[in-house]
Coordinates of C-alpha atoms in Angstrom, one line a residue:
X1 CA -26.4 -7.0 -1.9
X2 CA -27.8 -9.1 1.0
X3 CA -28.7 -7.6 4.3
X4 CA -25.7 -6.7 6.5
X5 CA -25.9 -8.1 10.3
X6 CA -25.8 -5.8 12.9
X7 CA -22.5 -4.7 14.7
X8 CA -21.6 -6.9 17.7
X9 CA -22.7 -5.4 21.0
X10 CA -20.4 -2.9 22.4
X11 CA -17.9 -3.5 25.2
X12 CA -18.7 -2.1 28.8
X13 CA -16.0 -0.6 30.9
X14 CA -15.0 -2.6 34.0
X15 CA -17.0 -2.3 37.3
X16 CA -16.3 1.1 38.8
X17 CA -16.2 2.1 42.5
X18 CA -18.2 5.3 41.9
X19 CA -22.2 4.5 41.6
X20 CA -22.7 7.4 39.4
X21 CA -20.0 6.5 36.9
X22 CA -21.4 2.8 37.0
X23 CA -24.8 4.0 36.1
X24 CA -23.7 6.1 33.4
X25 CA -21.5 3.4 31.8
X26 CA -24.5 1.0 31.8
X27 CA -26.7 3.7 30.3
X28 CA -24.5 4.3 27.6
X29 CA -23.9 0.4 27.0
X30 CA -27.8 0.2 26.9
X31 CA -27.8 2.5 23.9
X32 CA -25.3 0.6 22.1
X33 CA -22.3 3.1 22.8
X34 CA -19.2 2.7 24.3
X35 CA -18.4 5.1 27.2
X36 CA -15.3 7.3 26.3
X37 CA -14.3 7.8 29.9
X38 CA -14.0 6.1 33.2
X39 CA -14.6 7.7 36.5
X40 CA -14.6 11.5 36.6
X41 CA -11.2 12.9 36.4
X42 CA -9.5 9.8 34.8
X43 CA -8.0 9.6 31.2
X44 CA -10.5 8.7 28.4
X45 CA -10.4 5.1 27.3
X46 CA -7.9 4.8 24.3
X47 CA -9.4 4.3 20.8
X48 CA -8.3 0.9 19.8
X49 CA -7.6 0.2 15.9
X50 CA -7.3 -3.4 14.9
X51 CA -4.9 -4.3 12.3
X52 CA -3.9 -7.9 10.9
X53 CA -0.5 -7.8 8.9
X54 CA 1.8 -10.3 7.2
X55 CA 4.7 -10.2 9.7
X56 CA 5.9 -13.6 8.5
X57 CA 5.5 -15.6 5.4
X58 CA 5.7 -14.4 1.8
X59 CA 4.8 -10.9 2.6
X60 CA 6.8 -10.2 5.7
X61 CA 9.1 -7.6 4.3
X62 CA 6.4 -5.1 3.0
X63 CA 4.1 -6.2 6.1
X64 CA 6.8 -5.0 8.6
X65 CA 7.2 -1.7 6.8
X66 CA 3.4 -1.3 7.0
X67 CA 3.6 -2.0 10.6
X68 CA 6.3 0.7 11.0
X69 CA 4.2 3.1 9.2
X70 CA 1.2 2.6 11.3
X71 CA 3.2 2.9 14.5
X72 CA 4.9 6.1 13.5
X73 CA 1.4 7.5 12.9
X74 CA 0.4 6.3 16.1
X75 CA 3.2 8.0 18.0
X76 CA 2.9 11.2 16.2
X77 CA -0.9 11.4 17.0
X78 CA -0.5 10.4 20.6
X79 CA 2.3 13.0 21.0
X80 CA -0.3 15.6 20.0
X81 CA -3.1 14.6 22.2
X82 CA -4.4 11.7 20.3
X83 CA -7.7 11.6 18.4
X84 CA -10.9 13.3 19.9
X85 CA -8.7 13.8 22.9
X86 CA -8.2 10.2 23.2
X87 CA -4.9 8.1 22.9
X88 CA -4.8 5.8 20.2
X89 CA -3.8 2.1 20.7
X90 CA -3.0 -0.3 17.8
X91 CA -4.0 -4.1 18.2
X92 CA -1.5 -5.6 15.6
X93 CA -1.7 -9.3 14.9
X94 CA 0.2 -11.6 12.5
X95 CA -1.6 -13.1 9.7
X96 CA 1.5 -15.0 8.4
X97 CA 0.7 -13.8 4.7
X98 CA -2.1 -16.6 4.7
X99 CA -5.7 -15.7 3.5
X100 CA -7.3 -18.0 6.1
X101 CA -5.5 -16.4 9.0
X102 CA -6.3 -12.9 7.8
X103 CA -10.1 -13.8 7.8
X104 CA -9.7 -15.4 11.3
X105 CA -7.8 -12.4 12.6
X106 CA -10.3 -9.6 11.5
X107 CA -13.2 -11.6 12.6
X108 CA -11.6 -11.9 16.1
X109 CA -10.6 -8.2 16.1
X110 CA -14.3 -7.2 15.4
X111 CA -16.3 -9.9 17.2
X112 CA -14.0 -10.7 20.2
X113 CA -11.7 -7.8 20.8
X114 CA -14.3 -5.5 19.7
X115 CA -12.0 -2.8 18.5
X116 CA -13.2 0.6 17.6
X117 CA -11.8 0.9 14.2
X118 CA -9.9 -1.0 11.5
X119 CA -7.0 -0.5 9.3
X120 CA -6.0 -2.8 6.4
X121 CA -3.3 -5.4 5.7
X122 CA -0.8 -5.7 3.0
X123 CA -1.6 -6.9 -0.6
X124 CA -4.7 -7.4 -2.6
X125 CA -4.4 -11.0 -1.7
X126 CA -5.0 -10.5 1.9
X127 CA -7.1 -7.5 1.6
X128 CA -9.8 -9.0 -0.6
X129 CA -10.9 -11.4 2.0
X130 CA -10.1 -9.1 5.0
X131 CA -12.3 -6.4 3.4
X132 CA -15.3 -8.9 3.2
X133 CA -15.1 -9.5 6.9
X134 CA -15.2 -5.8 7.6
X135 CA -18.0 -5.2 4.9
X136 CA -20.2 -8.1 6.6
X137 CA -19.8 -6.3 10.0
X138 CA -20.3 -2.8 8.5
X139 CA -17.0 -1.4 9.5
X140 CA -15.0 1.2 7.6
X141 CA -11.8 -0.6 6.0
X142 CA -9.1 1.8 4.8
X143 CA -6.3 -0.3 3.2
X144 CA -2.9 0.7 2.3
X145 CA -1.9 -1.8 -0.4
X146 CA -4.6 -3.7 -2.3
X147 CA -5.3 -2.1 -5.7
X148 CA -6.1 -5.1 -7.8
X149 CA -9.2 -4.6 -9.9
X150 CA -11.3 -7.3 -8.4
X151 CA -11.0 -5.5 -5.1
X152 CA -13.6 -2.9 -6.5
X153 CA -16.1 -5.1 -8.3
X154 CA -18.3 -6.3 -5.4
X155 CA -20.2 -3.3 -4.7
X156 CA -18.6 -2.7 -1.1
X157 CA -19.5 0.4 0.7
X158 CA -17.1 0.6 3.6
X159 CA -13.9 -0.2 1.5
X160 CA -11.4 2.7 0.8
X161 CA -7.9 2.1 -0.9
X162 CA -5.5 4.7 0.4
X163 CA -3.3 5.1 -2.7
X164 CA -3.7 7.5 -5.6
X165 CA -5.0 4.8 -8.0
X166 CA -5.5 1.1 -8.7
X167 CA -3.0 -1.5 -10.2
X168 CA -3.8 -1.2 -13.9
X169 CA -3.3 2.5 -13.8
X170 CA 0.3 2.2 -12.4
X171 CA 1.3 1.3 -16.1
X172 CA 0.0 4.6 -17.4
X173 CA 2.6 7.0 -16.3
X174 CA 5.5 4.9 -17.6
X175 CA 3.5 4.3 -21.0
X176 CA 3.1 8.0 -21.2
X177 CA 6.8 8.6 -20.8
X178 CA 7.6 6.2 -23.6
X179 CA 5.0 8.0 -25.7
X180 CA 7.1 11.3 -25.1
X181 CA 10.3 9.9 -26.5
X182 CA 11.2 10.3 -30.2
X183 CA 10.4 7.2 -32.2
X184 CA 14.0 6.1 -32.5
X185 CA 14.3 6.2 -28.8
X186 CA 11.4 4.0 -27.9
X187 CA 11.9 0.3 -27.0
X188 CA 11.3 -1.8 -30.1
X189 CA 10.8 -5.1 -28.1
X190 CA 9.7 -6.0 -24.6
X191 CA 9.5 -8.9 -22.4
X192 CA 6.9 -9.2 -19.4
X193 CA 7.9 -11.7 -16.6
X194 CA 5.3 -11.3 -13.6
X195 CA 4.8 -12.8 -10.3
X196 CA 1.2 -14.5 -10.3
X197 CA 0.1 -11.8 -7.9
X198 CA -3.3 -9.8 -8.0
X199 CA -1.6 -6.5 -7.8
X200 CA 1.6 -7.0 -9.9
X201 CA 0.1 -8.7 -12.8
X202 CA -2.5 -6.2 -13.7
X203 CA 0.1 -3.5 -13.9
X204 CA 2.2 -5.7 -16.4
X205 CA -0.6 -6.7 -18.3
X206 CA -1.9 -3.1 -18.8
X207 CA 1.4 -1.9 -19.8
X208 CA 1.9 -4.9 -22.3
X209 CA -1.4 -4.1 -23.9
X210 CA -0.6 -0.3 -24.0
X211 CA 2.9 -0.6 -25.5
X212 CA 1.6 -3.3 -28.0
X213 CA -0.8 -0.5 -29.3
X214 CA 2.3 1.6 -29.9
X215 CA 3.9 -0.9 -31.9
X216 CA 6.5 -2.4 -29.4
X217 CA 6.8 -6.2 -30.1
X218 CA 6.2 -8.5 -27.2
X219 CA 9.1 -11.2 -27.2
X220 CA 8.1 -12.8 -23.8
X221 CA 5.2 -12.8 -21.5
X222 CA 4.9 -15.3 -18.7
X223 CA 3.6 -15.6 -14.9
X224 CA 5.7 -17.4 -12.5
X225 CA 4.5 -18.6 -9.0
X226 CA 4.7 -16.3 -6.0
X227 CA 7.1 -18.7 -4.2
X228 CA 9.5 -18.8 -7.1
X229 CA 13.1 -18.1 -5.8
X230 CA 15.3 -19.3 -8.7
X231 CA 15.3 -16.9 -11.6
X232 CA 18.0 -18.6 -13.8
X233 CA 15.5 -20.1 -16.3
X234 CA 13.7 -16.8 -16.7
X235 CA 16.8 -14.7 -17.0
X236 CA 18.2 -17.3 -19.4
X237 CA 15.3 -17.0 -21.7
X238 CA 15.2 -13.1 -21.4
X239 CA 19.1 -13.0 -22.3
X240 CA 18.3 -15.2 -25.4
X241 CA 15.6 -12.9 -26.8
X242 CA 17.4 -9.6 -25.9
X243 CA 14.3 -7.4 -25.5
X244 CA 14.9 -3.7 -25.2
X245 CA 12.6 -3.3 -22.2
X246 CA 12.0 -5.9 -19.4
X247 CA 8.9 -5.1 -17.5
X248 CA 8.6 -7.3 -14.4
X249 CA 5.6 -7.5 -12.1
X250 CA 7.8 -7.9 -8.8
X251 CA 6.7 -7.6 -5.3
X252 CA 10.3 -7.7 -3.6
X253 CA 12.4 -10.8 -3.4
X254 CA 11.4 -11.8 -7.0
X255 CA 12.6 -8.2 -8.2
X256 CA 16.0 -8.8 -6.5
X257 CA 16.0 -12.3 -7.8
X258 CA 15.7 -11.5 -11.4
X259 CA 18.3 -8.7 -11.3
X260 CA 20.8 -11.1 -9.8
X261 CA 20.2 -13.6 -12.4
X262 CA 20.3 -11.2 -15.3
X263 CA 23.6 -10.1 -13.9
X264 CA 25.1 -13.5 -13.6
X265 CA 24.3 -13.9 -17.3
X266 CA 25.6 -10.5 -18.4
X267 CA 22.4 -9.4 -20.0
X268 CA 21.2 -5.8 -19.3
X269 CA 18.2 -4.5 -21.0
X270 CA 18.2 -0.9 -22.2
X271 CA 15.2 -0.1 -20.0
X272 CA 14.1 -2.1 -16.7
X273 CA 10.7 -1.5 -15.1
X274 CA 9.7 -3.3 -11.9
X275 CA 6.5 -2.8 -10.0
X276 CA 6.8 -2.8 -6.1
X277 CA 10.3 -4.1 -5.8
X278 CA 12.5 -0.8 -6.2
X279 CA 10.4 1.1 -3.9
X280 CA 11.7 -0.7 -0.9
X281 CA 14.4 1.9 -0.5
X282 CA 17.7 0.6 1.0
X283 CA 16.7 -3.0 1.0
X284 CA 16.4 -3.0 -2.7
X285 CA 19.7 -1.3 -3.3
X286 CA 21.4 -3.6 -0.8
X287 CA 19.8 -6.6 -2.5
X288 CA 20.9 -5.8 -6.0
X289 CA 23.8 -3.7 -5.3
X290 CA 23.5 0.3 -5.4
X291 CA 25.5 0.5 -8.9
X292 CA 22.9 -2.0 -10.4
X293 CA 19.8 0.1 -9.3
X294 CA 21.0 2.8 -11.9
X295 CA 18.1 3.6 -14.3
X296 CA 15.6 1.3 -12.8
X297 CA 12.1 2.5 -13.3
X298 CA 9.0 1.9 -11.3
X299 CA 5.6 3.7 -10.3
X300 CA 5.3 4.9 -6.9
X301 CA 2.5 6.3 -4.7
X302 CA 4.9 8.6 -2.6
X303 CA 8.0 10.5 -2.7
X304 CA 10.0 11.5 0.3
X305 CA 10.9 14.9 -0.9
X306 CA 7.3 15.9 -1.3
X307 CA 5.8 18.9 0.6
X308 CA 2.6 17.1 1.4
X309 CA 1.1 17.1 5.0
X310 CA 3.2 15.6 7.7
X311 CA 5.7 14.1 5.0
X312 CA 8.8 15.7 6.4
X313 CA 7.8 14.7 9.9
X314 CA 7.2 11.1 8.8
X315 CA 10.6 10.8 7.0
X316 CA 12.4 12.3 10.1
X317 CA 10.7 10.1 12.4
X318 CA 11.3 7.0 10.4
X319 CA 15.0 7.9 9.9
X320 CA 15.4 8.6 13.7
X321 CA 13.8 5.2 14.5
X322 CA 15.4 2.8 11.9
X323 CA 18.4 4.8 10.6
X324 CA 17.2 4.3 7.1
X325 CA 15.1 5.9 4.5
X326 CA 11.4 5.0 4.5
X327 CA 9.9 2.6 2.2
X328 CA 6.8 3.3 0.2
X329 CA 4.9 0.6 2.3
X330 CA 5.5 2.5 5.3
X331 CA 4.4 5.6 3.9
X332 CA 1.2 4.1 2.5
X333 CA 0.3 2.7 5.8
X334 CA 0.9 6.1 7.4
X335 CA -1.5 7.7 4.7
X336 CA -4.1 5.0 5.3
X337 CA -4.1 6.0 9.1
X338 CA -4.2 9.6 8.0
X339 CA -7.4 9.0 6.0
X340 CA -9.0 7.1 9.0
X341 CA -8.1 10.1 11.5
X342 CA -9.4 12.8 9.2
X343 CA -12.8 11.0 9.0
X344 CA -13.1 10.4 12.6
X345 CA -12.1 13.9 13.3
X346 CA -14.5 15.4 10.8
X347 CA -17.5 13.4 12.1
X348 CA -16.5 13.8 15.8
X349 CA -17.4 10.4 16.7
X350 CA -16.7 6.7 15.9
X351 CA -19.9 5.9 13.8
X352 CA -19.2 3.6 11.0
X353 CA -21.9 4.7 8.6
X354 CA -21.1 8.3 9.0
X355 CA -17.4 7.6 8.6
X356 CA -18.2 5.8 5.5
X357 CA -20.5 8.6 4.2
X358 CA -17.9 11.4 4.9
X359 CA -15.1 9.6 3.1
X360 CA -17.3 9.2 0.1
X361 CA -18.0 12.9 0.0
X362 CA -14.8 14.4 0.8
X363 CA -11.1 14.6 -0.3
X364 CA -8.3 13.9 2.3
X365 CA -4.9 15.6 2.4
X366 CA -2.3 12.9 3.1
X367 CA 1.5 12.6 2.7
X368 CA 0.7 11.1 -0.7
X369 CA -1.2 14.1 -1.6
X370 CA -5.0 14.4 -1.9
X371 CA -7.0 11.3 -1.9
X372 CA -10.7 10.8 -2.9
X373 CA -12.8 7.9 -3.9
X374 CA -15.5 6.5 -6.1
X375 CA -18.5 4.9 -4.6
X376 CA -16.7 1.5 -4.8
X377 CA -13.7 2.7 -2.9
X378 CA -11.4 3.1 -5.8
X379 CA -9.1 6.2 -5.7
X380 CA -9.3 8.9 -8.3
X381 CA -5.8 9.9 -8.7
X382 CA -2.5 8.8 -10.5
X383 CA 0.9 7.5 -9.7
X384 CA 4.3 9.1 -10.0
X385 CA 7.0 7.4 -12.3
X386 CA 10.3 7.2 -10.3
X387 CA 13.8 6.1 -11.3
X388 CA 16.9 5.3 -9.2
X389 CA 19.7 7.7 -10.0
X390 CA 23.1 7.8 -8.4
X391 CA 21.9 5.6 -5.6
X392 CA 18.9 7.7 -4.9
X393 CA 15.3 7.8 -6.0
X394 CA 14.0 10.6 -8.4
X395 CA 10.5 11.4 -9.7
X396 CA 10.8 11.8 -13.4
X397 CA 7.0 12.0 -14.3
X398 CA 4.6 13.4 -14.7
X399 CA 6.7 16.6 -15.4
X400 CA 4.9 18.9 -13.3
X401 CA 5.9 16.7 -10.2
X402 CA 9.3 15.6 -11.3
X403 CA 12.1 16.2 -8.9
X404 CA 14.7 16.2 -11.8
X405 CA 14.7 16.9 -15.4
X406 CA 17.3 14.2 -16.1
X407 CA 16.2 10.6 -17.1
X408 CA 18.8 7.9 -17.3
X409 CA 18.1 6.1 -20.7
X410 CA 19.4 3.8 -21.7
X411 CA 20.0 2.1 -18.5
X412 CA 23.7 1.1 -17.9
X413 CA 25.0 -2.5 -17.7
X414 CA 25.4 -4.3 -14.6
X415 CA 28.4 -3.9 -12.2

């Protein structure tokens, strides 16, 4: 791995009226440190965390949810006195779902704005280049949504994915549930439409390979572009082949779009699995109709009923602010911020190398549950299997974490 360039020089506080404070500030700056306080008796300077998020463009919906999660965390932390006795300030900019823009954003946040810390953006597509900027500048990069396998093959040391597992592992819990069924109840045929997305597609690819090994026949397996909006052709092909299981690699709008298209054609598979789309809480149920969520499976990193650290407080704060149930993307962002906070408080300072080393050596308790990482930043846990039931989300696997013993199978037809 090539040598990393030094961190950009630290920012100095504005000129102070008191000579003593000025001398102290200059002395700290000369040592490459940022003074944490201004003149005696004044409030410590806020800790500034830089974030670029897709607030417009293809990923605007989950990106906006991530923003909500970060902001709820900030407000909760600041209400309790901040981090290291300092208030937290989020500097959030819009990358417009563009890889070029996200690179420019994080470069500016680091080299011009000189933020103290970083948090990641949404999706592997954007976190892949964004994390490279952070790595080049030797800054810890905790990202809430970027579990594509390619994220973890580059030998990065400052990258940490704040979810329980990577994308291919999402398929495992559903496949394990299929294995638990009597042979007569397992799907005999399956179709695998997937968005050409670096996170969604590996989930579906892994599921297809594992189910084929169980004897489930593949009758359809195709990628569609990320900007696809018309799913009539895909739905028509699926209706013609009548698979028992449809497993879709869906981000959000494409998941809603396929359900609507299948409904129009009157074809309802016995089982429907989608990746991220059903996790978008009320927005998903509004998009497809509450009745049509019944029996839909997905894998998820988080459950609002969990008794994990600050989960109840997060859910209450989200509902108060937005009059809705939280989406998984908001919870993932909150958890990423929890990870960063835990490292800073444990180290007792903002030292990027010490933060990196602490995270590699420790487990962090979050609202997703305990998170820990391999040397490449890949998490070591596993996902939950969720299912929409009676207009609500229930965890149905693994059994020891299930919120219900009931599993809807087969899935009802469309209404």
